[in-house]
Coordinates of C-alpha atoms (C1' of nucleotides) in Angstrom, one line a residue:
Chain A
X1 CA 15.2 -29.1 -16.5
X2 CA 15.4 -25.7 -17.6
X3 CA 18.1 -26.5 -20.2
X4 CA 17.1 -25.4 -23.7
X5 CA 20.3 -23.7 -24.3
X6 CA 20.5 -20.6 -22.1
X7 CA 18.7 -17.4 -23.9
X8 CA 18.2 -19.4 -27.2
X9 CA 15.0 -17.6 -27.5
X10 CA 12.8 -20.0 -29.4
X11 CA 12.4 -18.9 -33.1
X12 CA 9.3 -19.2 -32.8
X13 CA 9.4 -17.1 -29.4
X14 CA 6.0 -19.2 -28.1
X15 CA 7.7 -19.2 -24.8
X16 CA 9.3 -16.5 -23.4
X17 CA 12.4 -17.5 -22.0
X18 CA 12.1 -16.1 -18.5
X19 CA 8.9 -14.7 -17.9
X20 CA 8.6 -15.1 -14.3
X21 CA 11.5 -12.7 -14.1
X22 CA 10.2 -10.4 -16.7
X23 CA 7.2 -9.7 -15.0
X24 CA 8.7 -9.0 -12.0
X25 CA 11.0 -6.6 -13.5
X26 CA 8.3 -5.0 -15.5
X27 CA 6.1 -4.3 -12.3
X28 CA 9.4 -2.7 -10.8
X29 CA 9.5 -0.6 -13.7
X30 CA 5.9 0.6 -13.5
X31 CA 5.6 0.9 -9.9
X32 CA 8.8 3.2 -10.3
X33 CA 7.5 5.5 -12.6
X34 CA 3.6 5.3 -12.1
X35 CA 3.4 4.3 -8.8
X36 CA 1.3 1.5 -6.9
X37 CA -2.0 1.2 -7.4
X38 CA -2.2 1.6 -11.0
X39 CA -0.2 -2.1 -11.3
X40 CA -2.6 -4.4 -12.8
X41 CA -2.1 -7.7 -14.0
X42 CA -3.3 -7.4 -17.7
X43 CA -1.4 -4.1 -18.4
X44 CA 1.8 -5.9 -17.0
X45 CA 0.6 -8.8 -19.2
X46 CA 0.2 -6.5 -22.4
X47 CA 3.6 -4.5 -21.7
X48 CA 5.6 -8.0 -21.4
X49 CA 4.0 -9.3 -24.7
X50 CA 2.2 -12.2 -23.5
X51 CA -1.9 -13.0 -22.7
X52 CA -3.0 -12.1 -19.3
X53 CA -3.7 -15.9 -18.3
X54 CA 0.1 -16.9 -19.2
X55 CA 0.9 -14.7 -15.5
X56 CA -1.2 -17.3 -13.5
X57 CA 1.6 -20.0 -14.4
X58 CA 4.0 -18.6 -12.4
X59 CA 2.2 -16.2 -10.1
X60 CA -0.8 -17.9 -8.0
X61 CA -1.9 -14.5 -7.8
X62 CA -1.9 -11.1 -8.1
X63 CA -1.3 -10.2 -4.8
X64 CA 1.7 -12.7 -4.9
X65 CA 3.1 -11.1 -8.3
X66 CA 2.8 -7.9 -6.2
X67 CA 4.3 -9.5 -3.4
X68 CA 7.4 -10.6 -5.8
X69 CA 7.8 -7.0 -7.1
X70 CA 8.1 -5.7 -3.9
X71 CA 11.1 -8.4 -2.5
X72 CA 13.1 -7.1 -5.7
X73 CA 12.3 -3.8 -4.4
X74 CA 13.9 -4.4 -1.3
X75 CA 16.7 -6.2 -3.4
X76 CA 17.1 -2.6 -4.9
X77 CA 17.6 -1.4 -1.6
X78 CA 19.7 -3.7 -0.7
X79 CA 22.1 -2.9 -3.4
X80 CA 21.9 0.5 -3.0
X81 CA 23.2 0.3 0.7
X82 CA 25.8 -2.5 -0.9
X83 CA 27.1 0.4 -3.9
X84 CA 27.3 3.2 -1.1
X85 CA 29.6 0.5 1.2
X86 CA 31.7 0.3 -1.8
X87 CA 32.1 4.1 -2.2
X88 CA 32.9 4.6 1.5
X89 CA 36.7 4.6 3.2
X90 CA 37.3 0.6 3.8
X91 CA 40.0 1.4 7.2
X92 CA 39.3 -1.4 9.6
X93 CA 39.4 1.7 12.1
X94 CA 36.9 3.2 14.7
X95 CA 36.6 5.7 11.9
X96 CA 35.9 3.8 9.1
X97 CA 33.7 1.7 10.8
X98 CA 31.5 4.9 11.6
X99 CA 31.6 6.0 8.1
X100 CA 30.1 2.9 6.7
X101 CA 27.6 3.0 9.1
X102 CA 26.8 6.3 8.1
X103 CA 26.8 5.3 4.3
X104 CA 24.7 2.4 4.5
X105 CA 22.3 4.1 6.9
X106 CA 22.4 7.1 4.4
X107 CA 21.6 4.9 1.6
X108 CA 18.5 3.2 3.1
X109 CA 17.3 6.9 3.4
X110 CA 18.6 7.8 0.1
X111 CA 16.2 4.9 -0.9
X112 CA 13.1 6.6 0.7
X113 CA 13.8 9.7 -0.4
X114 CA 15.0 9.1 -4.3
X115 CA 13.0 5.8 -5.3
X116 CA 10.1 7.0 -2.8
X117 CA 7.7 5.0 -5.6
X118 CA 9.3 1.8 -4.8
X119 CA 9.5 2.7 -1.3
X120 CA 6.1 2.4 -1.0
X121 CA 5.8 -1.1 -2.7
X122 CA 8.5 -2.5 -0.4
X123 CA 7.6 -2.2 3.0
X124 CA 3.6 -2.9 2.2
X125 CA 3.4 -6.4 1.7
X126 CA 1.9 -8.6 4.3
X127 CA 3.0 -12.2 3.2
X128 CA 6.2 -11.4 1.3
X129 CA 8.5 -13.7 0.5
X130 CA 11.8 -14.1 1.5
X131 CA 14.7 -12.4 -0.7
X132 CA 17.2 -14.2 -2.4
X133 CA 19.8 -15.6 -0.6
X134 CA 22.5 -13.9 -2.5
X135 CA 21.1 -10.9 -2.8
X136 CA 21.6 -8.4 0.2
X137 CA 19.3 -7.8 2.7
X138 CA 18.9 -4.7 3.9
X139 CA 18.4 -5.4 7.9
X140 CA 21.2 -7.7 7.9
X141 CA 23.4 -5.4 6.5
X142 CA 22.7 -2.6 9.3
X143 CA 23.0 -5.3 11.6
X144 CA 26.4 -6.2 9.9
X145 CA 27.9 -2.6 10.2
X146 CA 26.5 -2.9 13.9
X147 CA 28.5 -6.0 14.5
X148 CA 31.6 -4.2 12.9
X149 CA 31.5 -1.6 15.2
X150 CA 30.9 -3.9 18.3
X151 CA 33.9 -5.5 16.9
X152 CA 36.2 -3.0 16.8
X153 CA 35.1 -1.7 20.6
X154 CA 32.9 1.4 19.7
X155 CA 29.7 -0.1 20.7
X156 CA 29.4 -1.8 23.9
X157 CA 28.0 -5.3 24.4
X158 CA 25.0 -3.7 26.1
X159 CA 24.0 -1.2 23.4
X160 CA 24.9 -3.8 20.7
X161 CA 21.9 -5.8 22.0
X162 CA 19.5 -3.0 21.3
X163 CA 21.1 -1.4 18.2
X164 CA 19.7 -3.7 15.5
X165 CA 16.4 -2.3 16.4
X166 CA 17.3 1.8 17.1
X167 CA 19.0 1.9 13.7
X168 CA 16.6 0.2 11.7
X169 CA 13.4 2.1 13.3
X170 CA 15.0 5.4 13.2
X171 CA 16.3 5.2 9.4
X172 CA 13.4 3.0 8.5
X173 CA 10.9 5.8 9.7
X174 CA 12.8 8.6 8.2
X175 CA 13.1 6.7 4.7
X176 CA 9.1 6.3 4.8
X177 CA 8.1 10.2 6.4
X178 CA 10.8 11.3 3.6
X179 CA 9.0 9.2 0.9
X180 CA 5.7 10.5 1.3
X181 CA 7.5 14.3 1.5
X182 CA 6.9 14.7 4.9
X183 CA 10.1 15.6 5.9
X184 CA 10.2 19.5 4.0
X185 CA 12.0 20.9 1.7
X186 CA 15.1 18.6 -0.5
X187 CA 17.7 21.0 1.9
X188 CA 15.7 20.5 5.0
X189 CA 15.4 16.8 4.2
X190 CA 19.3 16.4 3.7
X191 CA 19.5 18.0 6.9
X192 CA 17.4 16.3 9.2
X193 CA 19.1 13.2 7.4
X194 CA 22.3 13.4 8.7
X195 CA 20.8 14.4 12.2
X196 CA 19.3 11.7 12.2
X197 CA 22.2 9.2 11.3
X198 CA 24.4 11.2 13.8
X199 CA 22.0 11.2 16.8
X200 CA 21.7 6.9 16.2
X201 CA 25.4 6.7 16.6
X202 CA 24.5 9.3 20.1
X203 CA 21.9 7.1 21.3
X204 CA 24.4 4.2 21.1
X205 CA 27.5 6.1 22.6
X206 CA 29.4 5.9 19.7
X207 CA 32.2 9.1 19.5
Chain B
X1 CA -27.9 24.8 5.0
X2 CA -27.5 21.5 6.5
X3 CA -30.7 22.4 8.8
X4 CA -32.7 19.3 8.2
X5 CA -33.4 19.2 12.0
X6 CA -30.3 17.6 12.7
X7 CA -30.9 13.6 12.8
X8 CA -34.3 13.3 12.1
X9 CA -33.6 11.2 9.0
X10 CA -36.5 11.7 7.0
X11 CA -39.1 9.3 6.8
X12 CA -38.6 7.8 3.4
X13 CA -35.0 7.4 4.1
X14 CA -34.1 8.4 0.5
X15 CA -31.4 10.9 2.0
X16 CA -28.7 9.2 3.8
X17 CA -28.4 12.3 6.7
X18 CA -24.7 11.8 6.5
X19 CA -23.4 9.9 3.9
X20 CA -20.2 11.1 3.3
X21 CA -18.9 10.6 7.3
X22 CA -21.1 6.9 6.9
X23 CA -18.9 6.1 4.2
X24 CA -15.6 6.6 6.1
X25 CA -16.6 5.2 9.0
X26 CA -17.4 1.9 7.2
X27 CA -14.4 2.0 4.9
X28 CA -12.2 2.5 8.4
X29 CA -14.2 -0.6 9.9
X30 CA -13.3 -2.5 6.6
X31 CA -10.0 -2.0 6.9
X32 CA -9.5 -2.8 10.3
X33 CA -11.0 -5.7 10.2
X34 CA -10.2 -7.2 6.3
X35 CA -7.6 -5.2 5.2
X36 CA -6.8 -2.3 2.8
X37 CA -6.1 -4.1 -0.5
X38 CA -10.0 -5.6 -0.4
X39 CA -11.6 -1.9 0.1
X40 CA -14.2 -1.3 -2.9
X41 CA -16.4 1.2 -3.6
X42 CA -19.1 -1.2 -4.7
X43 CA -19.1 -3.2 -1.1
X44 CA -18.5 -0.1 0.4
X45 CA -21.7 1.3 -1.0
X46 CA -23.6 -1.9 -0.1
X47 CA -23.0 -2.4 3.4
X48 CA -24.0 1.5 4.3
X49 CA -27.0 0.4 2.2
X50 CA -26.7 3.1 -1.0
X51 CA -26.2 2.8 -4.4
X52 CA -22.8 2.5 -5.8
X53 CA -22.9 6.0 -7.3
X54 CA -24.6 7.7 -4.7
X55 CA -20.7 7.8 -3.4
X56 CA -19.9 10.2 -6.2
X57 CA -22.0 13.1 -5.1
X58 CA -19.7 13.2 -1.9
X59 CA -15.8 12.0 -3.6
X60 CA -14.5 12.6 -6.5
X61 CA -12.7 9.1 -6.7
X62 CA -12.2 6.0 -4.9
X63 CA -8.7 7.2 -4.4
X64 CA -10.5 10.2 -3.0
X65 CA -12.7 8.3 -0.7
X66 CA -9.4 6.3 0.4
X67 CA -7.5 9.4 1.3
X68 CA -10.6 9.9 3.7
X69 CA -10.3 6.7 5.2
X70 CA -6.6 7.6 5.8
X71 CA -7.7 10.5 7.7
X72 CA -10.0 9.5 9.7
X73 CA -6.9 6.5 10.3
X74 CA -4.3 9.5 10.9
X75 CA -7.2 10.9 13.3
X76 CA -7.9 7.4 15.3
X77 CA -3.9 7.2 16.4
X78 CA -4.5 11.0 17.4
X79 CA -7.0 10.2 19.7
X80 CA -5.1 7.0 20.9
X81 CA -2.1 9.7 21.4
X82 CA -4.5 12.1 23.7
X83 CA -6.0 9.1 25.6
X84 CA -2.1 8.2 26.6
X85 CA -1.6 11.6 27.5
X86 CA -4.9 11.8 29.5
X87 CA -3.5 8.7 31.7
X88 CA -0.6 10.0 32.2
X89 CA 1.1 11.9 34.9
X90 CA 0.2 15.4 34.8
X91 CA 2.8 16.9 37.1
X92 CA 5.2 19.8 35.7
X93 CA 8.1 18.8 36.8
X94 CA 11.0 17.5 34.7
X95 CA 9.6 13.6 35.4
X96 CA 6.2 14.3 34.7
X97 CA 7.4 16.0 31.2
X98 CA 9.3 12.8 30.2
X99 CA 6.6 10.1 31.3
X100 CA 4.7 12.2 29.2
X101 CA 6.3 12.0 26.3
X102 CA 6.9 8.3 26.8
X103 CA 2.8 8.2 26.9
X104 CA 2.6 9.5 23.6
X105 CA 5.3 8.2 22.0
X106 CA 4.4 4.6 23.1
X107 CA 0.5 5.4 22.1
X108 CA 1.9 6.2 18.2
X109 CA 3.9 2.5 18.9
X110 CA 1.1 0.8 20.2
X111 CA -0.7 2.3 17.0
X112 CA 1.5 -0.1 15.0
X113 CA 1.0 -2.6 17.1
X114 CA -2.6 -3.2 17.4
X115 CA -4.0 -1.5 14.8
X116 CA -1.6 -2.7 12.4
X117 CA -4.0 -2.6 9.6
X118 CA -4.9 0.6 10.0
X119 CA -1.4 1.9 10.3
X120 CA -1.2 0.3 6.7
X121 CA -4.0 3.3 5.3
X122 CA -2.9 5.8 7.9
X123 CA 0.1 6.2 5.9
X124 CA 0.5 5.1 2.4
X125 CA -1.4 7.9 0.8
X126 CA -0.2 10.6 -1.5
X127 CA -2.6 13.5 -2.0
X128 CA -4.0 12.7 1.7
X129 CA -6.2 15.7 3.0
X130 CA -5.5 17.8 5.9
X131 CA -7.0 16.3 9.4
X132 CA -10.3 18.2 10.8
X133 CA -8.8 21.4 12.7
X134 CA -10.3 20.4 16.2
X135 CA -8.5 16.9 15.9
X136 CA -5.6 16.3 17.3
X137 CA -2.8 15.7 14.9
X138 CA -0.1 13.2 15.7
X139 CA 3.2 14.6 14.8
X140 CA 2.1 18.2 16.6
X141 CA 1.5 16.2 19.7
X142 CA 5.1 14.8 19.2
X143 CA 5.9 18.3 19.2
X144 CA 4.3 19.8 21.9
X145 CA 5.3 17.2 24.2
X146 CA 9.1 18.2 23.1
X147 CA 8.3 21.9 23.4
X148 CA 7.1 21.1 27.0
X149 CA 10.6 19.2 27.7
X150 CA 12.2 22.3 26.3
X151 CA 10.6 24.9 28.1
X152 CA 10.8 22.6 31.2
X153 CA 14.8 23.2 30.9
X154 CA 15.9 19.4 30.0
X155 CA 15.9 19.9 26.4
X156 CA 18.7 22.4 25.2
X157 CA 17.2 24.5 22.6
X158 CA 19.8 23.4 19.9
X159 CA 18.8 19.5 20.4
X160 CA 15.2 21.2 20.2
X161 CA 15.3 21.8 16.9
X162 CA 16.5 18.7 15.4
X163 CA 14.0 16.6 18.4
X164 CA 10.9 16.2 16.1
X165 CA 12.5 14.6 12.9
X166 CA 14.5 12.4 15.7
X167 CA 11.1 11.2 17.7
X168 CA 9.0 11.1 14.9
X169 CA 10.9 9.6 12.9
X170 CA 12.1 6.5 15.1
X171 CA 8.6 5.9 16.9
X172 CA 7.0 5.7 13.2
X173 CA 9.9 3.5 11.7
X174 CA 9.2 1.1 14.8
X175 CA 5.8 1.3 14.6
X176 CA 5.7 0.4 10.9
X177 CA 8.0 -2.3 11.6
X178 CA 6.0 -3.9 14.3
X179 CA 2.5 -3.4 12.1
X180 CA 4.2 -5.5 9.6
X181 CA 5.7 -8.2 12.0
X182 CA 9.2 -7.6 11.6
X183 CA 10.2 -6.9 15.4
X184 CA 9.5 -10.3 16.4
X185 CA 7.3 -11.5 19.0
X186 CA 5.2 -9.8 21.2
X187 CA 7.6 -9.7 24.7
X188 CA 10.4 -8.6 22.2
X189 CA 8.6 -6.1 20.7
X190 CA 7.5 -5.0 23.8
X191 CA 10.8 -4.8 25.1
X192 CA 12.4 -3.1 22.3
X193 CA 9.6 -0.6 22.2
X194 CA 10.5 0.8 25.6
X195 CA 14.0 0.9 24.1
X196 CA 13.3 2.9 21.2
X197 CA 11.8 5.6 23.1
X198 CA 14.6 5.9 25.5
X199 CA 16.8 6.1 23.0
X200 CA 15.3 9.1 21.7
X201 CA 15.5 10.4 25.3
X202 CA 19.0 9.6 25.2
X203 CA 19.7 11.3 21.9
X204 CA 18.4 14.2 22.9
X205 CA 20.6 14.3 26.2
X206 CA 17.2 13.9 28.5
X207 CA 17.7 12.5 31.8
Chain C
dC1 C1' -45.6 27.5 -4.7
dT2 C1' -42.3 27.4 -7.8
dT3 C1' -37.4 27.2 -8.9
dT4 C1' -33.1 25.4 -8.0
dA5 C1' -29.4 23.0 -5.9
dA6 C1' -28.3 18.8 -3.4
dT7 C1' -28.5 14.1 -3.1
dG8 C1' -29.7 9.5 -4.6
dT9 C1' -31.2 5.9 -8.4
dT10 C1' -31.1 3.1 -12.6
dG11 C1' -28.8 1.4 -16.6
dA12 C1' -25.0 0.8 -19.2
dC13 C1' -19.9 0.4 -20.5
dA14 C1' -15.1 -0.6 -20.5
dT15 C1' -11.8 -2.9 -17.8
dT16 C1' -10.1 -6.0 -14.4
dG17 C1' -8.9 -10.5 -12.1
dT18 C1' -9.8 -15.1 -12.7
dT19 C1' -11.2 -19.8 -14.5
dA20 C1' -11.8 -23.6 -17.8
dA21 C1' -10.6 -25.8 -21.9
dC22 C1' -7.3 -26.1 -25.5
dA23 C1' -2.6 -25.6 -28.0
dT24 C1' 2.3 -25.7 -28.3
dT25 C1' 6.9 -26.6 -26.8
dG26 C1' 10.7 -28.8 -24.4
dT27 C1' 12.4 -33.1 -21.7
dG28 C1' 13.2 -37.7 -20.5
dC29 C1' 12.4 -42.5 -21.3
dC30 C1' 12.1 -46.6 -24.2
Chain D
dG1 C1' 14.1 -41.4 -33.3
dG2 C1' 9.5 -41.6 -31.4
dC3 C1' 6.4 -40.9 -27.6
dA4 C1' 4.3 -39.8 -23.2
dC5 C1' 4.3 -36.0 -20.0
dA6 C1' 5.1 -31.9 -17.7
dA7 C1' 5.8 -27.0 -18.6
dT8 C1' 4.2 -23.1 -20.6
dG9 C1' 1.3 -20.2 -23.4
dT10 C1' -3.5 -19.1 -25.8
dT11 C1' -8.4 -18.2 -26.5
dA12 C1' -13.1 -17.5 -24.7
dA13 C1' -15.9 -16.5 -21.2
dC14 C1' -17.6 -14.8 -16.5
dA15 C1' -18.4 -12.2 -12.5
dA16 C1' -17.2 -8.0 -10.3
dT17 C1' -15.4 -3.4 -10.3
dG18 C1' -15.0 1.8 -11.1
dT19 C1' -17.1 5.2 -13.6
dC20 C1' -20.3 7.9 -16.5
dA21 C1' -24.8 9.8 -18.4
dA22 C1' -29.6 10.5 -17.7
dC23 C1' -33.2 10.6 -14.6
dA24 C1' -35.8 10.9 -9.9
dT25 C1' -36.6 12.7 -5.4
dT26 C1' -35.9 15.6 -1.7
dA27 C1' -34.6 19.9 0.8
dA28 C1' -33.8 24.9 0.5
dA29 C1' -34.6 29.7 -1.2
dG30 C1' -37.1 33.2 -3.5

DNA sequence: CTTTAATGTTGACATTGTTAACATTGTGCC
DNA sequence: GGCACAATGTTAACAATGTCAACATTAAAG
């Protein structure tokens, strides 16, 4: 089971390899650039090389193909908060701790705000199925940055009960008003972003 | 212009009376009920008992006549946002201001809560047209509420002026979280809701 | 009363999602 | 190696959809 020499390709190229993932990757693509609603199943089809009906052996469905693209759009988030954790100070201080909070929070509104196409696809799906297990989850890793924080004695017991939910909400909702440009200008919205990191970390007593 | 002895709606029943307003109203009772992803013009035409392209004369699209149902979505959590007001406390004192504020900010929650399908429309549109001028519009009523706390005296003018991004954009983060199920059950999602809005209180250094 | 704009209807077309029946490829068993 | 079988892809067709062009009816204006 799914030997056949990894990425041999098949001279005659009758099958495709990996088109489950191809499809998936292709609707990321359009959604990115073209938005939602123009995602159709036979264009997607057509784009990946392949007839329309080949889709409906590894998607029941087009509303569970859509419902693929948008878990590996939240795997794009995910990585995105995972590549800013990276890029921020790693001191296992009160400081540090802050910071990474403040750069994964900042990327999930970063996500919003610079892949507001994919944004949309994301958060809109109903019966969406559960992301990878290797692959970052975006909640979880608040939550994670949370529990470092609780850790190091910054955030009280008490608060850390209720923070999952305040940080998620607040950067969740500014991700989504910034993604349908209701947050002003690119200045304003930089603004207002880190306001609204800062007042989390306020609401939660933190500094 | 539009005389036609308001509502008499001629005998032969060719012209509709109000077709365009009919058309909303149904698409807003489709999607509370089925969902946004099964809205068609076709049905949609059907059930207010006109021909498919009679919907033309009155929207330029379906995308068009989507955007509509999205404001009149946008315009139902406005009215749910006034009734909380309306049942509120109306005393001018500090307490008064804040349960007020509470009332409206837990009215754009509940939004998300029980109409959770039409906080998917409300939302998710692009080019969506401005509300009517006499209805009231949800994130001014954030606003107005704030600009009460302010001018009551327990909201500094300098945590003013950040306050709208900060309660906007944590009650609509929640509230899209709980449309989509992902705040858990209904006592925690109660509980956290009360939460959420205190937090914002506390962010702002009310009470 | 006639002209004209507004509003609705019919018929048709291209496209879409979906299904059924058939074809090809790779895998595992003897 | 040869053969059944599951996996994967193809073609042909269908119903339904959004949209357009041409026509019909009603209301409004002169």
């Amino acid at each position: 089971m799914l030997t056949m020499s990894t990425l041999k390709k098949s001279d005659a190229e009758f099958h495709h390899g990996d088109l489950q993932a191809a499809l998936v990757t292709a609707g990321l693509r359009h959604v990115e650039k073209h938005g939602l609603n123009s995602l159709g199943l036979r264009q997607l089809a057509l784009v990946t090389g392949v007839s329309p009906t080949a889709v409906y052996r590894h998607f029941e469905d087009l509303e569970h193909l859509k419902a693929s693209v948008a878990k590996a759009a939240r795997e794009v988030l995910g990585k995105m908060m995972v590549d800013a954790l990276k890029s921020a100070p790693a001191n296992k201080t009160e400081k540090g701790a802050i910071a990474r909070f403040l750069a994964i929070g900042g990327a999930y509104i970063d996500f919003g705000i610079k892949k507001s196409n994919l944004c949309e696809i994301a958060f809109i799906c109903f019966d969406s199925p559960e992301l990878e297990p290797d692959s970052p989850n975006p909640s979880e890793l608040l939550i994670a940055s949370l529990t470092e924080l609780n850790e190091i004695g910054c955030l009280s017991d008490k608060n850390f009960k209720i923070a999952p939910m305040i940080a998620w909400s607040m950067v969740h909702g500014f991700a989504g008003l910034a993604a349908q440009g209701a947050t002003g200008s690119v200045q304003e919205t930089n603004a207002s972003k880190k306001e609204v990191l800062l007042s989390v970390l306020k609401s939660l007593d933190i500094k």
